[in-house]
């Protein structure tokens, strides 16, 4: 059995036995160091044989392969680790059940192409995630924040998002584009991000935003009292309604539309 066979055989969940009595001490130490952190290691009498058992089925750490771009469901776009230190090619895409941490690394552009539940997922600075239309994403309520977007990371949510039990945290000036008619979120930390509702008629949650923008035709309906600490931007001729709900803007209002829709419900501008 060659060293390069270890990963493939382990990935198939097979047990492998072979003799290396003639190996030098340096080579034995190398092999033991290579597999010891992520696989069960059983030494035979006098270190003459070794049995390699498949690593635990998970959960594991996942991150995108260097420079990877493509579909979330494509395992070749991911690497996996049992300890967050030693990485190898993944054999399946991550989800909330098989992972303890998911990272979309800077420079990666990943399209979520099938329904998935995620937890403790980070979109790093310079990374981008697009959720395709008709695809649903669920933020599972686990340890830590369910979705963190760092720096200029970008999320384009063309499908549906269920974050009723999840936390979304922006740490910088990232973007969050939402086309779904509605979505709910347990908590949202805006950082210096820009959130754009770019679908047709949409309900959006009563949160504190940094920059908030509307695009796409139709009425944008507030579900409760909403605060914008940065700039509120109207990109198109839509209307904003909210009944008795207040809209507090602590920055500027920018109107880029050719004609202004009904924005009379903007009650307080500081």
Coordinates of C-alpha atoms in Angstrom, one line a residue:
X1 CA 0.0 0.0 0.0
X2 CA 1.5 3.3 -1.0
X3 CA 1.2 6.4 1.1
X4 CA -0.9 8.1 -1.6
X5 CA -3.5 5.3 -1.2
X6 CA -4.2 6.1 2.4
X7 CA -6.6 9.0 1.7
X8 CA -8.6 7.1 -0.9
X9 CA -8.9 3.9 1.1
X10 CA -9.8 5.8 4.3
X11 CA -12.4 7.8 2.4
X12 CA -14.1 4.5 1.4
X13 CA -14.3 3.5 5.0
X14 CA -12.1 0.4 4.6
X15 CA -9.6 -1.1 7.0
X16 CA -6.0 -1.5 5.6
X17 CA -3.2 -3.6 7.0
X18 CA 0.4 -3.8 5.8
X19 CA 3.8 -4.5 7.0
X20 CA 6.6 -1.9 7.3
X21 CA 9.2 -3.8 9.4
X22 CA 11.8 -2.9 6.8
X23 CA 11.1 0.8 6.9
X24 CA 13.5 3.2 8.5
X25 CA 12.6 4.7 11.8
X26 CA 12.2 8.1 10.1
X27 CA 9.7 6.6 7.6
X28 CA 7.7 5.0 10.4
X29 CA 7.6 8.2 12.3
X30 CA 6.5 10.1 9.2
X31 CA 3.5 7.7 8.6
X32 CA 2.5 7.7 12.3
X33 CA 2.6 11.5 12.3
X34 CA 0.6 11.6 9.1
X35 CA -2.3 9.5 10.2
X36 CA -2.2 9.7 14.0
X37 CA -4.2 12.9 14.4
X38 CA -7.2 11.8 12.4
X39 CA -7.3 8.0 12.3
X40 CA -7.3 5.2 14.8
X41 CA -3.7 3.9 15.0
X42 CA -3.0 0.3 16.3
X43 CA 0.6 -0.9 16.3
X44 CA 1.5 -4.6 16.1
X45 CA 4.1 -6.4 18.1
X46 CA 7.5 -4.7 17.8
X47 CA 6.0 -2.0 15.5
X48 CA 6.1 -4.5 12.6
X49 CA 2.6 -3.9 11.3
X50 CA 0.0 -1.1 11.5
X51 CA -3.8 -1.1 10.9
X52 CA -5.4 2.0 9.5
X53 CA -9.1 2.4 10.3
X54 CA -11.3 5.0 8.7
X55 CA -11.6 8.3 10.5
X56 CA -14.8 9.1 12.4
X57 CA -17.7 10.0 10.1
X58 CA -17.8 13.5 11.5
X59 CA -18.6 16.1 12.1
X60 CA -15.6 17.8 10.5
X61 CA -14.2 21.2 9.6
X62 CA -14.8 22.2 6.0
X63 CA -13.4 25.0 3.9
X64 CA -13.3 25.7 0.2
X65 CA -10.3 24.5 -1.8
X66 CA -7.8 27.2 -2.7
X67 CA -9.3 29.4 -5.4
X68 CA -12.4 27.1 -5.7
X69 CA -15.4 28.4 -7.6
X70 CA -18.5 26.4 -8.5
X71 CA -21.4 24.6 -7.0
X72 CA -21.7 24.0 -3.2
X73 CA -22.8 20.4 -3.8
X74 CA -19.6 19.6 -5.8
X75 CA -17.2 17.9 -3.3
X76 CA -14.2 18.8 -5.3
X77 CA -14.7 22.4 -4.2
X78 CA -14.1 21.5 -0.6
X79 CA -11.4 20.3 1.7
X80 CA -12.1 18.6 5.1
X81 CA -10.2 18.2 8.4
X82 CA -10.8 16.3 11.6
X83 CA -8.9 18.9 13.7
X84 CA -8.9 22.1 11.6
X85 CA -5.1 21.7 11.0
X86 CA -4.5 18.9 8.6
X87 CA -6.6 19.1 5.4
X88 CA -7.5 16.7 2.6
X89 CA -9.9 16.6 -0.3
X90 CA -13.5 16.2 0.7
X91 CA -15.7 13.4 -0.5
X92 CA -19.0 15.2 0.2
X93 CA -20.2 18.8 0.5
X94 CA -20.7 20.2 4.0
X95 CA -24.0 20.7 5.8
X96 CA -25.1 21.3 9.4
X97 CA -25.0 17.5 10.2
X98 CA -21.5 16.6 9.0
X99 CA -19.6 19.8 9.9
X100 CA -18.6 21.8 13.0
X101 CA -17.3 24.7 10.9
X102 CA -17.7 25.8 7.3
X103 CA -15.5 28.5 5.7
X104 CA -15.9 30.0 2.2
X105 CA -12.3 31.3 1.8
X106 CA -11.4 34.6 0.2
X107 CA -11.3 34.4 -3.6
X108 CA -13.9 31.6 -3.7
X109 CA -17.3 32.1 -5.4
X110 CA -19.7 29.3 -4.5
X111 CA -23.2 28.8 -5.8
X112 CA -25.7 27.0 -3.5
X113 CA -27.4 24.7 -6.0
X114 CA -29.5 22.5 -3.8
X115 CA -31.4 22.8 -0.5
X116 CA -29.0 22.8 2.5
X117 CA -29.0 23.4 6.2
X118 CA -25.8 25.1 7.6
X119 CA -24.3 26.1 10.9
X120 CA -21.2 28.0 11.9
X121 CA -20.5 29.1 8.4
X122 CA -18.2 32.0 7.5
X123 CA -18.0 33.9 4.3
X124 CA -14.5 35.3 4.4
X125 CA -13.3 38.7 3.2
X126 CA -13.3 38.6 -0.6
X127 CA -15.5 35.5 -0.9
X128 CA -18.9 35.3 -2.5
X129 CA -21.9 33.0 -2.0
X130 CA -24.9 33.0 -4.4
X131 CA -28.0 31.0 -3.5
X132 CA -29.7 29.9 -6.7
X133 CA -33.5 30.5 -7.4
X134 CA -35.7 27.7 -6.0
X135 CA -33.0 26.7 -3.6
X136 CA -33.7 26.9 0.2
X137 CA -31.1 27.6 2.9
X138 CA -31.8 26.9 6.6
X139 CA -29.6 28.3 9.4
X140 CA -29.6 25.5 12.0
X141 CA -29.5 26.7 15.6
X142 CA -26.2 25.4 16.9
X143 CA -23.2 26.6 18.9
X144 CA -22.0 30.1 17.9
X145 CA -23.2 32.3 15.1
X146 CA -24.8 30.4 12.2
X147 CA -23.6 32.8 9.4
X148 CA -20.7 35.3 9.7
X149 CA -19.7 37.5 6.8
X150 CA -16.3 39.1 7.1
X151 CA -14.9 42.2 5.5
X152 CA -16.2 42.6 2.0
X153 CA -17.8 39.2 1.8
X154 CA -20.9 38.9 -0.3
X155 CA -24.1 36.9 -0.1
X156 CA -26.7 37.0 -2.9
X157 CA -29.9 35.2 -1.7
X158 CA -31.9 34.5 -4.8
X159 CA -33.6 31.5 -3.2
X160 CA -35.3 31.3 0.2
X161 CA -33.7 31.7 3.7
X162 CA -35.0 30.4 7.0
X163 CA -33.0 32.0 9.8
X164 CA -35.8 31.9 12.4
X165 CA -33.4 30.2 14.8
X166 CA -30.2 31.6 13.5
X167 CA -27.8 34.5 13.9
X168 CA -26.3 36.5 11.0
X169 CA -23.3 38.6 11.8
X170 CA -21.5 41.1 9.4
X171 CA -18.2 42.2 10.7
X172 CA -17.3 44.7 7.9
X173 CA -18.7 46.3 4.7
X174 CA -20.1 43.2 3.1
X175 CA -23.2 42.9 1.1
X176 CA -26.4 41.0 1.5
X177 CA -28.8 40.9 -1.5
X178 CA -32.2 39.3 -0.9
X179 CA -34.7 38.5 -3.7
X180 CA -37.1 36.3 -1.7
X181 CA -40.6 37.7 -0.9
X182 CA -39.9 37.3 2.8
X183 CA -37.4 35.9 5.3
X184 CA -37.2 35.8 9.0
X185 CA -34.1 36.0 11.2
X186 CA -33.5 35.5 14.9
X187 CA -30.8 38.2 15.2
X188 CA -28.8 40.3 12.8
X189 CA -25.6 42.3 13.5
X190 CA -25.2 44.7 10.6
X191 CA -21.6 45.9 11.0
X192 CA -21.1 48.4 8.1
X193 CA -22.8 46.2 5.6
X194 CA -25.3 47.1 2.9
X195 CA -28.5 45.0 2.7
X196 CA -30.5 45.3 -0.6
X197 CA -34.0 43.9 -1.1
X198 CA -34.0 43.4 -4.8
X199 CA -37.0 41.2 -5.5
X200 CA -40.5 42.3 -6.5
X201 CA -43.1 42.7 -3.7
X202 CA -41.2 41.9 -0.4
X203 CA -41.6 41.8 3.3
X204 CA -38.5 42.5 5.2
X205 CA -37.8 42.1 8.9
X206 CA -37.8 44.8 11.5
X207 CA -34.1 45.1 12.2
X208 CA -31.3 47.7 12.7
X209 CA -29.4 48.0 9.4
X210 CA -26.4 50.0 8.5
X211 CA -27.1 50.7 4.8
X212 CA -30.4 49.6 3.5
X213 CA -31.4 49.7 -0.2
X214 CA -34.4 48.7 -2.2
X215 CA -34.4 47.6 -5.8
X216 CA -36.8 45.8 -8.1
X217 CA -40.4 46.9 -8.7
X218 CA -43.2 46.4 -6.2
X219 CA -44.1 47.3 -2.6
X220 CA -41.6 46.8 0.2
X221 CA -43.4 46.1 3.4
X222 CA -41.9 46.5 6.8
X223 CA -42.8 44.0 9.4
X224 CA -42.0 46.3 12.4
X225 CA -40.0 49.3 13.6
X226 CA -36.9 49.6 11.5
X227 CA -33.7 51.6 12.0
X228 CA -31.1 52.5 9.3
X229 CA -27.9 53.9 10.8
X230 CA -26.2 54.5 7.4
X231 CA -27.9 55.4 4.1
X232 CA -31.3 54.4 2.9
X233 CA -31.3 54.1 -0.9
X234 CA -34.3 53.8 -3.3
X235 CA -32.9 52.4 -6.6
X236 CA -36.3 52.0 -8.4
X237 CA -39.8 53.4 -8.4
X238 CA -41.2 51.1 -5.7
X239 CA -43.2 52.0 -2.6
X240 CA -42.4 51.4 1.0
X241 CA -45.3 50.7 3.4
X242 CA -45.5 49.6 7.0
X243 CA -48.7 50.7 8.5
X244 CA -48.0 52.0 12.0
X245 CA -44.4 50.9 11.9
X246 CA -41.7 53.5 12.1
X247 CA -38.7 53.9 9.9
X248 CA -35.8 55.8 11.6
X249 CA -32.9 56.8 9.4
X250 CA -29.8 58.1 11.1
X251 CA -28.0 58.9 7.9
X252 CA -28.8 60.0 4.4
X253 CA -31.7 59.1 2.1
X254 CA -30.7 58.6 -1.6
X255 CA -33.3 58.4 -4.4
X256 CA -31.9 57.1 -7.7
X257 CA -35.3 56.3 -9.2
X258 CA -36.7 58.3 -12.1
X259 CA -39.8 59.0 -10.1
X260 CA -40.4 58.7 -6.3
X261 CA -42.9 56.1 -5.1
X262 CA -44.9 56.3 -1.9
X263 CA -42.3 56.8 0.9
X264 CA -44.6 58.8 3.2
X265 CA -44.1 56.3 6.0
X266 CA -40.6 57.5 6.6
X267 CA -41.4 59.0 10.0
X268 CA -38.1 60.0 11.4
X269 CA -34.9 61.2 9.7
X270 CA -32.0 62.2 11.9

